[in-house]
Coordinates of C-alpha atoms in Angstrom, one line a residue:
X240 CA 7.7 34.0 59.8
X241 CA 11.2 34.5 60.4
X242 CA 12.4 35.2 57.2
X243 CA 9.7 38.0 56.8
X244 CA 11.4 39.9 60.0
X245 CA 15.3 40.1 59.1
X246 CA 14.2 42.8 56.6
X247 CA 12.2 45.1 58.5
X248 CA 14.9 45.5 61.1
X249 CA 17.1 46.2 58.6
X250 CA 14.8 49.4 57.1
X251 CA 14.7 50.6 60.7
X252 CA 18.8 51.1 61.6
X253 CA 18.9 52.5 58.3
X254 CA 16.7 55.3 58.9
X255 CA 18.0 56.2 62.1
X256 CA 21.4 56.7 60.9
X257 CA 20.3 59.1 58.5
X258 CA 18.2 61.3 61.2
X259 CA 21.7 61.4 63.5
X260 CA 23.2 62.6 59.9
X261 CA 20.7 65.3 59.7
X262 CA 20.5 66.4 63.0
X263 CA 24.5 67.1 63.1
X264 CA 24.3 69.2 59.7
X265 CA 21.1 71.0 61.6
X266 CA 23.4 72.0 64.4
X267 CA 26.7 73.0 62.4
X268 CA 24.6 75.2 60.3
X269 CA 23.1 76.8 63.8
X270 CA 26.7 77.3 64.9
X271 CA 28.1 79.0 61.6
X272 CA 25.2 81.5 62.0
X273 CA 25.9 82.2 65.3
X274 CA 29.3 82.9 65.1
X275 CA 28.7 84.8 62.1
X276 CA 26.2 86.9 64.1
X277 CA 28.6 87.6 66.7
X278 CA 31.4 88.6 64.2
X279 CA 29.2 91.3 62.8
X280 CA 28.0 92.6 66.0
X281 CA 31.8 93.2 66.9
X282 CA 32.5 94.6 63.9
X283 CA 29.8 96.6 64.3
X284 CA 31.0 97.8 67.9
X285 CA 34.4 98.1 66.9
X286 CA 33.2 100.1 63.6
X287 CA 31.2 102.4 65.9
X288 CA 33.9 102.8 68.3
X289 CA 36.1 103.8 65.5
X290 CA 33.6 106.4 64.4
X291 CA 32.6 107.8 67.3
X292 CA 36.1 108.0 68.9
X293 CA 37.1 109.7 65.8
X294 CA 35.2 112.8 67.5
X295 CA 35.7 112.1 71.1
X296 CA 38.9 111.0 73.3
X297 CA 39.2 107.5 73.9
X298 CA 37.7 106.2 77.8
X299 CA 40.1 106.6 80.3
X300 CA 42.1 109.3 78.8
X301 CA 44.0 111.8 81.0
X302 CA 45.2 114.8 79.9
X303 CA 47.8 116.8 82.4
X304 CA 45.5 115.8 85.0
X305 CA 42.3 116.5 83.8
X306 CA 39.8 113.4 83.0
X307 CA 38.8 113.9 79.4
X308 CA 37.5 110.5 78.4
X309 CA 34.6 110.3 76.4
X310 CA 35.0 114.2 75.5
X311 CA 35.0 115.9 72.1
X312 CA 37.7 118.5 71.8
X313 CA 35.3 121.2 73.0
X314 CA 34.1 119.7 75.8
X315 CA 37.8 118.8 77.0
X316 CA 39.0 122.2 76.5
X317 CA 36.1 123.5 78.5
X318 CA 37.1 121.4 81.0
X319 CA 40.6 122.5 81.3
X320 CA 39.4 126.4 80.8
X321 CA 37.3 125.6 84.0
X322 CA 39.9 123.3 86.0
X323 CA 42.9 126.1 85.4
X324 CA 40.6 129.1 86.4
X325 CA 41.0 127.6 90.0
X326 CA 44.6 126.0 89.4
X327 CA 46.7 125.9 92.4
X328 CA 50.0 124.0 93.2
X329 CA 50.3 122.5 96.5
X330 CA 54.0 122.1 97.8
X331 CA 54.7 119.1 99.8
X332 CA 57.4 119.9 102.4
X333 CA 59.1 118.3 105.0
X334 CA 57.0 120.0 107.9
X335 CA 54.3 121.4 105.8
X336 CA 52.2 121.7 102.9
X337 CA 51.8 125.5 101.3
X338 CA 50.0 126.2 98.3
X339 CA 50.9 128.6 95.5
X340 CA 47.5 130.1 93.6
X341 CA 48.1 130.8 89.9
X342 CA 46.2 134.1 90.2
X343 CA 48.1 135.3 92.9
X344 CA 50.9 135.6 90.6
X345 CA 48.9 137.1 87.3
X346 CA 48.9 133.2 85.3
X347 CA 47.2 133.5 82.3
X348 CA 46.9 130.4 80.5
X349 CA 45.5 130.2 76.8
X350 CA 44.0 127.0 75.8
X351 CA 44.9 127.2 72.5
X352 CA 45.0 124.2 69.8
X353 CA 46.9 122.0 71.9
X354 CA 44.0 119.7 72.9
X355 CA 42.7 119.2 69.3
X356 CA 46.1 118.6 68.1
X357 CA 46.3 116.3 71.2
X358 CA 43.2 114.2 70.0
X359 CA 44.2 114.5 66.1
X360 CA 47.0 112.4 67.1
X361 CA 45.5 109.5 68.2
X362 CA 44.8 107.1 66.2
X363 CA 41.1 106.0 66.4
X364 CA 41.2 102.5 65.1
X365 CA 43.3 101.9 68.4
X366 CA 40.3 102.9 71.2
X367 CA 40.0 99.9 72.6
X368 CA 43.4 100.0 74.0
X369 CA 42.1 102.5 76.4
X370 CA 39.8 99.8 78.1
X371 CA 42.2 98.4 80.2
X372 CA 43.7 101.6 82.4
X373 CA 44.2 105.1 82.2
X374 CA 46.7 106.8 79.8
X375 CA 48.2 110.1 80.9
X376 CA 49.1 112.7 78.6
X377 CA 51.1 116.0 79.5
X378 CA 50.3 118.9 76.8
X379 CA 52.6 122.5 77.4
X380 CA 49.6 125.3 77.1
X381 CA 50.3 129.1 76.3
X382 CA 51.1 130.0 80.0
X383 CA 52.4 133.6 81.1
X384 CA 52.4 135.2 84.5
X385 CA 54.1 138.0 86.4
X386 CA 57.8 136.9 87.4
X387 CA 58.0 139.6 89.8
X388 CA 54.9 138.2 91.8
X389 CA 56.5 134.5 91.8
X390 CA 59.5 135.5 93.1
X391 CA 57.4 137.8 96.0
X392 CA 54.9 134.6 96.7
X393 CA 57.6 132.5 96.7
X394 CA 60.1 134.7 98.8
X395 CA 57.4 134.7 101.3
X396 CA 56.5 131.1 102.1
X397 CA 57.4 129.5 105.3
X398 CA 60.0 127.3 104.0
X399 CA 62.0 130.4 103.1
X400 CA 61.4 132.6 106.7
X401 CA 64.7 132.4 108.7
X402 CA 63.2 131.2 111.7
X403 CA 62.6 127.8 109.9
X404 CA 65.4 127.2 107.6
X405 CA 67.6 124.3 108.7
X406 CA 70.6 123.9 106.7
X407 CA 72.2 121.0 105.7
X408 CA 75.5 119.8 107.2
X409 CA 78.1 117.3 106.1
X410 CA 78.9 114.4 108.4
X411 CA 82.5 115.6 110.0
X412 CA 84.9 113.5 112.4
X413 CA 85.7 114.7 115.7
X414 CA 87.9 113.4 118.8
X415 CA 85.7 111.5 121.3
X416 CA 86.8 110.8 125.0
X417 CA 88.8 107.8 123.7
X418 CA 88.8 107.6 120.2
X419 CA 88.1 109.7 117.2
X420 CA 84.2 109.4 115.8
X421 CA 81.8 110.2 113.1
X422 CA 79.1 113.1 113.8
X423 CA 76.2 112.1 111.3
X424 CA 75.1 114.5 108.8
X425 CA 72.3 117.2 109.1
X426 CA 69.5 117.0 106.3
X427 CA 68.6 120.1 107.0
X428 CA 65.3 121.5 105.2
X429 CA 67.1 124.6 103.1
X430 CA 65.1 124.5 99.8
X431 CA 66.5 125.1 96.2
X432 CA 65.0 128.5 95.2
X433 CA 66.2 129.2 92.1
X434 CA 65.0 125.6 90.7
X435 CA 61.9 125.5 92.9
X436 CA 60.8 128.8 90.8
X437 CA 61.5 127.0 87.8
X438 CA 59.6 124.1 88.4
X439 CA 56.3 126.1 89.4
X440 CA 56.5 127.8 86.3
X441 CA 56.8 124.5 84.3
X442 CA 54.1 123.0 86.2
X443 CA 51.9 126.0 85.5
X444 CA 51.9 125.6 82.0
X445 CA 51.2 121.5 82.1
X446 CA 48.8 122.0 84.9
X447 CA 50.8 120.1 87.4
X448 CA 49.0 120.8 90.9
X449 CA 51.2 119.1 93.4
X450 CA 55.0 119.3 94.1
X451 CA 57.0 117.0 96.3
X452 CA 59.9 118.9 97.1
X453 CA 61.8 115.9 98.5
X454 CA 61.1 113.6 95.3
X455 CA 61.9 116.3 93.0
X456 CA 65.2 117.0 94.7
X457 CA 64.3 120.8 95.7
X458 CA 65.8 120.3 99.2
X459 CA 69.9 121.3 99.4
X460 CA 71.7 118.0 100.6
X461 CA 74.9 117.5 102.6
X462 CA 78.3 116.7 100.4
X463 CA 79.3 114.2 103.0
X464 CA 77.2 110.9 104.7
X465 CA 78.3 108.8 107.7
X466 CA 78.4 105.8 105.7
X467 CA 80.5 107.5 103.0
X468 CA 83.4 105.3 102.2
X469 CA 85.4 108.7 102.3
X470 CA 84.6 109.2 105.6
X471 CA 84.4 105.7 107.4
X472 CA 88.2 105.2 105.6
X473 CA 89.1 108.5 107.3
X474 CA 87.8 107.6 110.9
X475 CA 89.5 104.2 110.6
X476 CA 92.9 106.0 109.7
X477 CA 93.0 108.7 112.1
X478 CA 92.2 105.8 114.8
X479 CA 95.1 104.2 113.7
X480 CA 97.2 107.1 113.9
X481 CA 96.1 108.3 117.2
X482 CA 95.3 104.5 118.5
X483 CA 99.1 103.7 119.2
X484 CA 100.7 104.5 122.7
X485 CA 104.4 105.6 123.0
X486 CA 106.4 104.9 126.1
X487 CA 109.6 106.8 126.5
X488 CA 112.4 105.1 129.0
X489 CA 114.3 107.9 130.6
X490 CA 116.0 105.0 133.2
X491 CA 114.3 106.8 136.1
X492 CA 111.0 107.7 134.9
X493 CA 108.8 106.8 131.5
X494 CA 107.1 109.3 129.8
X495 CA 103.7 108.3 128.2
X496 CA 102.3 109.6 124.8
X497 CA 98.8 108.4 124.1
X498 CA 95.6 109.3 122.5
X499 CA 94.9 112.1 124.4
X500 CA 97.9 113.9 123.1
X501 CA 98.2 112.2 119.6
X502 CA 94.3 113.1 118.7
X503 CA 95.4 116.6 118.6
X504 CA 97.8 115.9 115.7
X505 CA 95.5 114.5 113.5
X506 CA 94.4 116.4 111.0
X507 CA 91.3 116.1 108.7
X508 CA 90.4 117.8 105.8
X509 CA 87.1 119.0 104.4
X510 CA 87.8 116.3 102.0
X511 CA 88.4 113.4 104.5
X512 CA 92.0 113.5 104.1
X513 CA 94.0 112.4 106.9
X514 CA 97.7 113.6 107.9
X515 CA 99.4 114.1 110.9
X516 CA 100.6 117.1 112.1
X517 CA 104.3 117.1 111.8
X518 CA 105.0 120.7 113.0
X519 CA 102.8 119.4 116.4
X520 CA 105.0 116.1 116.6
X521 CA 108.1 118.6 116.1
X522 CA 106.8 120.6 119.0
X523 CA 106.2 117.8 121.3
X524 CA 109.7 116.4 121.0
X525 CA 110.8 120.1 121.6
X526 CA 109.1 119.7 124.5
X527 CA 110.9 116.2 125.6
X528 CA 114.1 118.1 124.9
X529 CA 113.3 120.9 127.3
X530 CA 112.3 118.4 130.1
X531 CA 115.1 115.6 129.5
X532 CA 117.9 116.7 127.5
X533 CA 120.9 117.6 130.2
X534 CA 123.6 118.8 127.4
X535 CA 124.8 122.4 128.5
X536 CA 122.1 122.8 131.4
X537 CA 123.1 123.6 135.2
X538 CA 123.7 120.4 137.5
X539 CA 123.9 120.5 140.8
X540 CA 127.2 119.0 142.0
X541 CA 129.2 118.0 145.0
X542 CA 132.8 118.6 144.8
X543 CA 135.6 116.9 146.1
X544 CA 135.7 119.2 149.2
X545 CA 132.0 118.7 149.9
X546 CA 131.0 122.3 148.4
X547 CA 127.7 122.0 146.6
X548 CA 127.8 124.3 143.5
X549 CA 125.8 124.2 140.4
X550 CA 128.2 123.4 137.2
X551 CA 127.2 124.5 133.8
X552 CA 128.2 124.3 129.9
X553 CA 130.1 121.7 128.4
X554 CA 128.8 118.7 126.0
X555 CA 128.7 116.1 128.2
X556 CA 124.8 114.7 128.7
X557 CA 121.8 113.7 127.2
X558 CA 120.4 115.1 123.9
X559 CA 117.4 113.8 121.6
X560 CA 118.1 113.6 118.1
X561 CA 115.3 116.0 116.4
X562 CA 114.8 115.1 113.1
X563 CA 115.6 111.4 113.6
X564 CA 113.3 111.1 116.8
X565 CA 110.7 113.1 114.8
X566 CA 111.1 110.9 112.1
X567 CA 110.9 107.3 114.2
X568 CA 107.9 108.8 116.2
X569 CA 105.7 109.7 112.6
X570 CA 106.5 106.3 111.5
X571 CA 105.3 104.7 114.9
X572 CA 102.3 106.5 115.3
X573 CA 101.2 105.8 111.8
X574 CA 101.7 102.0 112.1
X575 CA 99.0 102.4 115.4
X576 CA 100.9 100.0 117.2
X577 CA 102.0 100.6 121.0
X578 CA 105.9 101.0 121.3
X579 CA 108.6 101.1 124.6
X580 CA 111.7 102.7 123.7
X581 CA 113.9 105.6 124.6
X582 CA 114.3 108.2 122.6
X583 CA 116.6 108.2 119.4
X584 CA 119.6 110.3 121.0
X585 CA 122.4 112.1 119.3
X586 CA 124.3 112.8 122.4
X587 CA 124.2 110.1 125.7
X588 CA 125.5 110.4 128.9
X589 CA 127.0 107.6 131.2
X590 CA 124.1 107.4 133.4
X591 CA 120.6 109.1 134.1
X592 CA 119.9 108.7 137.9
X593 CA 117.6 111.9 138.4
X594 CA 116.6 114.5 136.0
X595 CA 119.6 116.5 137.0
X596 CA 122.1 113.5 137.7
X597 CA 123.4 112.1 134.9
X598 CA 127.0 112.4 135.8
X599 CA 127.1 109.3 138.1
X600 CA 129.7 108.6 140.4
X601 CA 132.6 108.1 137.8
X602 CA 134.2 111.0 136.5
X603 CA 137.2 113.2 136.5
X604 CA 137.0 116.6 138.6
X605 CA 139.2 119.3 138.0
X606 CA 139.2 122.4 140.4
X607 CA 140.2 125.6 138.1
X608 CA 141.0 127.8 141.7
X609 CA 142.5 124.9 143.5
X610 CA 144.6 124.0 140.5
X611 CA 143.5 120.2 141.7
X612 CA 142.6 117.3 139.4
X613 CA 140.8 114.1 140.9
X614 CA 139.5 110.7 139.3
X615 CA 136.7 108.7 140.8
X616 CA 135.8 105.2 139.7
X617 CA 132.5 103.8 141.5
X618 CA 132.9 106.2 143.9
X619 CA 136.5 105.9 144.8
X620 CA 139.1 107.9 144.5
X621 CA 141.9 106.5 142.1
X622 CA 144.1 109.8 142.2
X623 CA 144.2 113.4 143.3
X624 CA 146.9 115.9 142.4
X625 CA 147.7 118.8 141.3
X626 CA 147.7 120.3 138.1
X627 CA 148.4 123.9 135.7
X628 CA 145.0 124.9 133.8
X629 CA 145.2 127.7 131.2
X630 CA 146.8 130.8 131.3
X631 CA 143.6 133.7 131.5
X632 CA 146.4 136.5 131.8
X633 CA 147.2 135.3 127.8
X634 CA 143.9 134.8 127.0
X635 CA 144.3 130.7 126.8
X636 CA 141.6 129.9 130.1
X637 CA 140.2 126.4 130.6
X638 CA 136.8 126.6 129.8
X639 CA 134.6 125.3 132.8
X640 CA 131.8 122.8 132.6
X641 CA 130.8 119.4 132.0
X642 CA 132.4 117.6 129.1
X643 CA 132.1 114.1 127.8
X644 CA 135.6 113.0 126.6
X645 CA 136.4 112.8 122.9
X646 CA 138.9 110.0 123.0
X647 CA 142.2 108.9 124.3
X648 CA 146.0 108.6 122.6
X649 CA 149.3 107.6 123.2
X650 CA 152.0 109.4 122.5
X651 CA 150.9 112.7 120.8
X652 CA 152.3 115.8 119.4
X653 CA 150.4 118.5 120.4
X654 CA 151.0 122.0 118.2
X655 CA 148.9 125.6 118.4
X656 CA 150.0 129.2 118.0
X657 CA 151.6 131.2 121.2
X658 CA 150.1 134.4 122.7
X659 CA 153.1 136.7 121.8
X660 CA 153.7 135.1 118.3
X661 CA 155.2 131.7 116.9
X662 CA 154.1 128.4 117.6
X663 CA 154.8 125.4 119.9
X664 CA 155.0 121.7 119.3
X665 CA 155.1 119.4 122.6
X666 CA 155.3 115.6 122.8
X667 CA 153.1 113.9 125.4
X668 CA 152.6 110.0 126.2
X669 CA 149.0 110.6 127.4
X670 CA 146.7 112.3 125.6
X671 CA 143.1 113.0 126.6
X672 CA 140.8 116.0 125.0
X673 CA 137.6 117.0 126.1
X674 CA 136.9 120.4 124.8
X675 CA 138.4 120.6 121.3
X676 CA 141.7 121.3 121.7
X677 CA 141.6 121.0 125.1
X678 CA 142.5 118.2 127.4
X679 CA 143.9 116.6 129.8
X680 CA 147.6 115.4 129.4
X681 CA 151.1 114.6 131.0
X682 CA 153.8 117.8 131.1
X683 CA 157.2 116.7 132.1
X684 CA 158.8 119.7 131.0
X685 CA 157.1 121.3 134.2
X686 CA 159.0 120.8 137.1
X687 CA 156.1 121.7 139.5
X688 CA 152.1 122.4 139.4
X689 CA 149.6 124.1 141.7
X690 CA 149.5 127.1 143.1
X691 CA 149.2 130.4 140.9
X692 CA 151.7 128.8 138.1
X693 CA 148.9 128.9 135.7
X694 CA 148.6 132.7 136.1
X695 CA 151.1 133.8 133.8
X696 CA 153.0 130.4 133.4
X697 CA 150.0 128.3 132.5
X698 CA 148.8 126.2 129.6
X699 CA 147.5 126.8 126.2
X700 CA 143.8 125.8 127.8
X701 CA 145.1 121.9 128.5
X702 CA 145.1 120.5 132.2
X703 CA 148.5 119.9 132.6
X704 CA 149.3 116.8 134.7
X705 CA 152.0 115.2 136.5
X706 CA 153.3 112.1 134.7
X707 CA 151.8 109.6 137.3
X708 CA 148.7 111.3 137.5
X709 CA 148.3 111.5 133.6
X710 CA 148.8 107.8 133.3
X711 CA 146.2 106.9 136.1
X712 CA 144.1 109.1 134.5
X713 CA 144.6 107.4 131.0
X714 CA 144.2 103.8 132.6
X715 CA 140.5 104.5 133.8
X716 CA 138.9 107.0 131.4
X717 CA 137.2 106.4 128.3
X718 CA 135.2 107.9 125.2
X719 CA 132.3 109.9 126.9
X720 CA 134.0 109.6 130.4
X721 CA 132.2 112.9 132.4
X722 CA 134.7 115.5 133.2
X723 CA 133.9 118.4 135.7
X724 CA 135.7 121.9 135.1
X725 CA 134.9 124.3 137.9

């Protein structure tokens, strides 16, 4: 029995295997049939699309602003004609929206072969590419309009009325209370009329219905903005020039030059070049000189006799050196630093106790009317004697004024012309000039001094002194020592 069972099982397994193979083959054939059917359907759909779109615009086609997808050329042209009949252009301005009606400017728009030509240029074999979003096209139509009417319509727009127009202004720099500051630009709303007219004409021919004036750059704009590098650099430079404080030390007082004054000297051009107005700097130094220069000015003076007089003229005193002080001041202003100093002087006096007192208590005093000389050193009279001054009857008068001693010299020979002709040559032991060829010196050839000798027998302009007086003078005086002659 067992021998008969084994063969039966073997036959059964073989049948099962054959059945499985048969099922797999049937399934494979079915899949191939389905795939073939799908492919045939796709080809049919694609071919149908090619055929259909050979005479129609593809799906999602937009020409200018008109949707013409699925339309044939005749329907598309009609859509254009219907749309253009009511064509309006909306102007989006900053403050408002205005509308221009194509009919108001005598617009005539002819749709010729442009629509058909555009369709013919499309490849129907690529119709499926339009399934994934709009495809926009622009065609230029045959458009005519009345330019005079368009100008009139545009001129009457609200955006061109004088009361509505704000002109653009560039940013600029002004002097504030304590420093320079930027005044921001004004954008304004001034429309570029010529450019707008051109764009409207273009848009009439392309069917555009909306113009955004800002996006189309149709507003006039400022040349400079507050954040421009040229503006910020100019601000920094202007503030540097005006930020420094210059303090002038005049001993008895001080004069301060700060922003309140120097801000008026800073020049900023339209293209933001920053300079100093050197003429105004010069004017300031001239004013300083008028206020503090003492050379040649009238001075109150108390004589050795106690009389109060005014003495003027001469080369003694303080005098600011205009050119050098101007150059120095400009240099310091440009540095922006704080500086305290005395002015640059071309001449200096011995002291400066007040605006009018620069003589101090050490000086030589010469009285022509009294024919006397005094020497004061630190307020103490070191010598006083009679002298002989220049002869006014012969045109050799000694000139009055306050002078600075030029120098002093031992054993000099004085020469010059005589009034009646010829010349003179006089040897002196002590020579102390103070006004060109006029000076103090000993005159050993004279036996007497003082009184009225100087009238008729005076000097050639010098102050003739006894030998001992000249010796004392020479001992104490030095270059720059004040000599007061009155």
